[in-house]
XYZ file of C-alpha atoms in Angstrom:
311
model
C 25.380 7.547 17.846
C 22.009 7.968 19.457
C 19.114 5.789 18.486
C 17.250 8.735 16.932
C 20.224 9.536 14.710
C 20.561 5.902 13.632
C 16.837 5.784 12.864
C 17.096 8.873 10.655
C 20.054 7.354 8.820
C 18.341 3.990 8.271
C 15.111 5.584 7.081
C 16.810 8.115 4.797
C 16.595 7.845 1.027
C 20.351 7.923 0.469
C 20.800 4.898 2.757
C 18.234 2.937 0.729
C 19.946 3.934 -2.507
C 23.344 2.836 -1.198
C 21.989 -0.560 -0.135
C 20.305 -0.989 -3.528
C 23.641 -0.271 -5.206
C 25.347 -2.860 -2.974
C 22.703 -5.452 -3.879
C 23.205 -4.781 -7.594
C 26.972 -5.086 -7.215
C 26.472 -8.374 -5.369
C 24.291 -9.645 -8.211
C 26.993 -8.730 -10.710
C 29.657 -10.482 -8.649
C 27.589 -13.659 -8.406
C 27.118 -13.665 -12.166
C 30.793 -12.962 -12.824
C 31.842 -15.766 -10.473
C 30.124 -18.304 -12.729
C 32.874 -17.751 -15.329
C 35.615 -18.666 -12.849
C 39.096 -17.686 -13.964
C 41.855 -15.837 -12.164
C 39.467 -13.173 -10.835
C 37.550 -15.689 -8.727
C 39.594 -15.160 -5.493
C 39.072 -11.401 -5.699
C 35.381 -11.892 -6.315
C 35.137 -14.062 -3.205
C 36.822 -11.331 -1.138
C 34.396 -8.735 -2.539
C 31.528 -11.056 -1.719
C 32.683 -11.315 1.909
C 32.861 -7.518 2.109
C 29.317 -7.235 0.778
C 28.089 -9.781 3.306
C 29.727 -7.665 6.013
C 27.843 -4.619 4.718
C 24.592 -6.568 4.897
C 25.329 -7.604 8.481
C 26.025 -3.983 9.456
C 22.761 -2.951 7.785
C 20.787 -5.530 9.762
C 22.509 -4.455 12.977
C 21.643 -0.795 12.403
C 18.016 -1.614 11.610
C 17.664 -3.834 14.677
C 19.189 -1.128 16.870
C 16.991 1.598 15.360
C 13.663 -0.222 15.140
C 14.093 -2.923 17.806
C 10.797 -4.786 18.170
C 9.204 -2.928 15.264
C 11.741 -4.557 12.952
C 9.978 -7.919 13.212
C 6.534 -6.532 12.355
C 7.326 -6.265 8.638
C 7.476 -9.596 6.728
C 10.079 -8.208 4.324
C 12.432 -7.552 7.231
C 12.145 -11.221 8.149
C 13.090 -12.114 4.584
C 16.153 -9.832 4.652
C 17.237 -11.220 8.010
C 16.896 -14.806 6.745
C 18.943 -14.063 3.623
C 21.692 -12.395 5.637
C 21.704 -15.242 8.175
C 22.138 -17.802 5.374
C 24.990 -15.728 3.956
C 26.792 -15.704 7.307
C 26.652 -19.499 7.771
C 29.871 -21.085 6.413
C 29.101 -22.998 3.208
C 31.319 -25.946 4.124
C 30.688 -29.502 5.268
C 26.994 -30.218 5.874
C 26.151 -26.609 5.042
C 27.703 -26.711 1.574
C 24.242 -26.818 0.051
C 23.707 -23.285 1.398
C 26.188 -22.048 -1.194
C 23.389 -22.273 -3.741
C 21.175 -20.074 -1.556
C 23.600 -17.184 -1.944
C 21.579 -16.313 -5.027
C 18.733 -15.286 -2.695
C 20.682 -12.117 -1.934
C 19.735 -10.913 -5.405
C 16.081 -11.089 -4.364
C 16.747 -8.334 -1.860
C 16.209 -5.982 -4.787
C 12.503 -6.616 -4.205
C 12.699 -5.283 -0.644
C 14.865 -2.338 -1.707
C 12.471 -1.107 -4.432
C 9.005 -0.089 -3.083
C 7.261 -0.697 -6.423
C 8.519 -4.287 -6.577
C 7.490 -4.773 -2.987
C 3.991 -3.580 -3.822
C 3.709 -6.008 -6.738
C 4.887 -8.967 -4.661
C 2.498 -8.057 -1.844
C -0.373 -7.921 -4.326
C 0.699 -11.283 -5.729
C 0.670 -12.886 -2.286
C -2.721 -11.383 -1.508
C -4.148 -12.823 -4.723
C -3.174 -16.370 -3.739
C -6.591 -17.289 -2.196
C -8.592 -16.169 -5.231
C -5.957 -17.372 -7.656
C -5.851 -20.754 -5.906
C -9.561 -21.226 -6.550
C -9.179 -20.485 -10.261
C -6.087 -22.700 -10.548
C -7.946 -25.499 -8.780
C -10.745 -25.215 -11.323
C -8.145 -25.280 -14.093
C -6.542 -28.445 -12.692
C -9.920 -30.155 -12.449
C -10.590 -29.264 -16.065
C -7.186 -30.598 -17.187
C -7.638 -33.821 -15.228
C -11.119 -34.394 -16.635
C -9.970 -33.665 -20.176
C -6.981 -36.028 -19.768
C -9.254 -38.920 -18.783
C -11.665 -38.198 -21.642
C -8.801 -37.969 -24.142
C -7.277 -41.221 -22.906
C -10.564 -43.017 -23.349
C -11.195 -41.520 -26.800
C -7.722 -41.549 -28.354
C -5.616 -43.821 -26.145
C -5.784 -46.897 -28.377
C -5.089 -45.070 -31.635
C -2.527 -42.495 -30.398
C -0.749 -44.124 -27.429
C 2.305 -41.839 -27.722
C 0.137 -38.907 -26.557
C -2.749 -40.546 -24.689
C -1.543 -44.053 -23.797
C -2.130 -43.658 -20.018
C -3.198 -41.018 -17.535
C 0.295 -39.604 -16.984
C 1.027 -39.261 -20.685
C -2.406 -37.792 -21.288
C -1.915 -35.207 -18.498
C 1.407 -34.135 -19.981
C -0.221 -33.807 -23.416
C -3.019 -31.713 -21.927
C -0.428 -29.397 -20.385
C 1.254 -29.024 -23.775
C -2.092 -28.144 -25.315
C -2.649 -25.606 -22.530
C 0.544 -23.794 -23.528
C -0.533 -24.001 -27.219
C 3.025 -25.130 -28.005
C 3.166 -27.572 -30.968
C -0.447 -28.502 -30.425
C -1.027 -29.091 -34.185
C 1.309 -32.115 -33.969
C -1.002 -33.711 -31.390
C -4.175 -32.792 -33.222
C -2.878 -34.016 -36.597
C -1.959 -37.384 -35.076
C -5.476 -37.724 -33.674
C -7.275 -36.467 -36.786
C -5.811 -39.285 -38.870
C -8.089 -41.746 -37.058
C -10.708 -39.381 -35.576
C -11.790 -36.700 -38.083
C -14.033 -35.019 -35.519
C -11.312 -34.885 -32.893
C -10.716 -31.183 -33.665
C -13.888 -30.383 -31.704
C -12.275 -31.738 -28.532
C -9.040 -29.775 -29.000
C -10.738 -26.494 -29.880
C -13.085 -26.735 -26.905
C -10.270 -27.618 -24.521
C -7.934 -24.833 -25.681
C -10.697 -22.207 -25.553
C -11.699 -23.208 -22.012
C -8.209 -23.459 -20.571
C -5.861 -21.173 -22.503
C -8.330 -18.396 -23.344
C -10.762 -18.338 -20.417
C -9.279 -19.838 -17.248
C -5.785 -18.430 -17.660
C -7.314 -15.011 -18.217
C -9.270 -15.520 -15.003
C -5.980 -16.046 -13.172
C -4.579 -12.861 -14.699
C -7.766 -10.998 -13.765
C -7.471 -12.073 -10.132
C -3.857 -10.873 -9.990
C -4.698 -7.541 -11.629
C -7.610 -6.997 -9.229
C -5.366 -7.689 -6.259
C -2.783 -5.222 -7.563
C -5.452 -2.559 -7.958
C -6.583 -3.145 -4.384
C -2.991 -2.847 -3.159
C -2.469 0.424 -5.026
C -5.810 1.790 -3.821
C -4.960 0.814 -0.257
C -1.682 2.722 -0.421
C -3.472 5.735 -1.874
C -6.179 5.437 0.795
C -3.553 5.512 3.536
C -1.954 8.583 1.962
C -5.388 10.244 1.704
C -6.088 9.444 5.355
C -2.809 11.026 6.410
C -3.564 14.113 4.326
C -7.088 14.337 5.734
C -5.715 14.032 9.264
C -3.354 16.962 8.657
C -6.140 19.023 7.107
C -8.456 18.150 9.985
C -5.896 19.361 12.507
C -5.477 22.605 10.576
C -9.237 23.153 10.383
C -9.684 22.445 14.099
C -6.866 24.866 14.969
C -8.518 27.542 12.814
C -11.883 26.892 14.475
C -10.295 27.297 17.887
C -8.836 30.630 16.817
C -12.214 31.773 15.472
C -13.912 30.624 18.690
C -11.431 32.642 20.763
C -12.058 35.699 18.601
C -15.843 35.324 18.945
C -15.540 35.031 22.735
C -13.335 38.141 22.849
C -15.808 40.129 20.707
C -18.715 38.940 22.853
C -16.900 40.027 26.014
C -16.173 43.468 24.521
C -19.838 43.917 23.563
C -20.958 42.996 27.058
C -18.520 45.476 28.579
C -19.783 48.255 26.281
C -23.403 47.457 27.158
C -22.538 47.570 30.823
C -21.014 51.095 30.482
C -24.047 52.326 28.519
C -26.437 51.047 31.206
C -24.480 52.809 33.956
C -24.601 56.108 32.051
C -28.302 55.746 31.302
C -29.029 55.110 35.002
C -28.331 58.749 35.941
C -30.657 59.996 33.170
C -34.034 59.512 34.883
C -33.017 61.722 37.813
C -31.615 64.579 35.752
C -33.677 64.152 32.593
C -37.039 65.633 33.797
C -35.490 68.933 34.961
C -32.561 69.587 32.697
C -31.998 68.676 29.054
C -28.942 68.750 26.864
C -26.857 71.941 26.878
C -28.589 73.296 29.950
C -32.037 73.471 28.335
C -35.106 72.831 30.502
C -36.029 69.251 30.805
C -39.364 67.609 30.297
C -40.152 67.890 34.000
C -39.509 71.637 34.094
C -41.675 72.230 31.033
C -44.482 70.191 32.595
C -44.280 72.167 35.858
C -44.301 75.457 33.967
C -47.332 74.423 32.015
C -49.173 73.407 35.095
C -48.331 76.737 36.792
C -49.512 78.748 33.845
C -52.763 76.891 33.661
C -53.387 77.497 37.311
C -52.734 81.210 36.911
C -55.187 81.445 34.035
C -57.831 79.609 36.033
C -57.188 81.842 38.954
C -57.551 85.016 36.899
C -60.756 83.840 35.342
C -62.260 82.990 38.702
C -61.326 86.413 39.993
C -63.114 88.181 37.175
C -66.270 86.219 37.743
C -66.374 87.197 41.393
């Protein structure tokens, strides 16, 4: 097959759907293999067949796209997963048997919507890292304060920094936090102020900031995709408008040339008029020149007759 034909096959929708179906079947086989039983040898054979399909897919994509294949990060991920699947999971590489589960993650690369979400998640890491850093500072500060306030009376929750940090994480998840607060309130009646303030700051404000950063990044990713689609549409419309303008320009030039030709013919016809116009008019009638000469002749005759009578 030619490279153009392979490219059309690889980029077709049916090829993507087939590979998605293969990935789902592979996920089902991996889950079924956890039960063991007499079907395990057949499942291993099916798994080898699926790995062969993945290798053929990578070969077709490399042949079709060549250097462009390595420009997409998701292609690198697919290639890494397939390479791990090809390595024999025996001897020192037996640990790679666990990484077979990564083949299930290829669903992300096969579904564009999942790919968009993951891309937005990765793009939100810088902003999300800042918010998470602020959250960690808050937890660390609160753990030290709690250890100093409640460490002597409630050592099972705040006996040292490690225990206090773990307790602060439990309070962050709001899981069984009344057990911690009740143990503290037995000796510190005003301790509820500390727990309420901490939970409001961490669970209600900072975690929502993390979610807000992720949502904003997803909106930017969606808007970027729409912007690219709009740019492509505008480019097509621009080409159509420019082609129409060229046609209109050609028509205007043709009309202008026709008008100039007609004006040139009219000027040539009008050029013979001054010579014939004074003597002859339309339909053989006397022209302006003949009428003027006749008038002059008549006037001279009248003057001549009058002069003759006077003499």
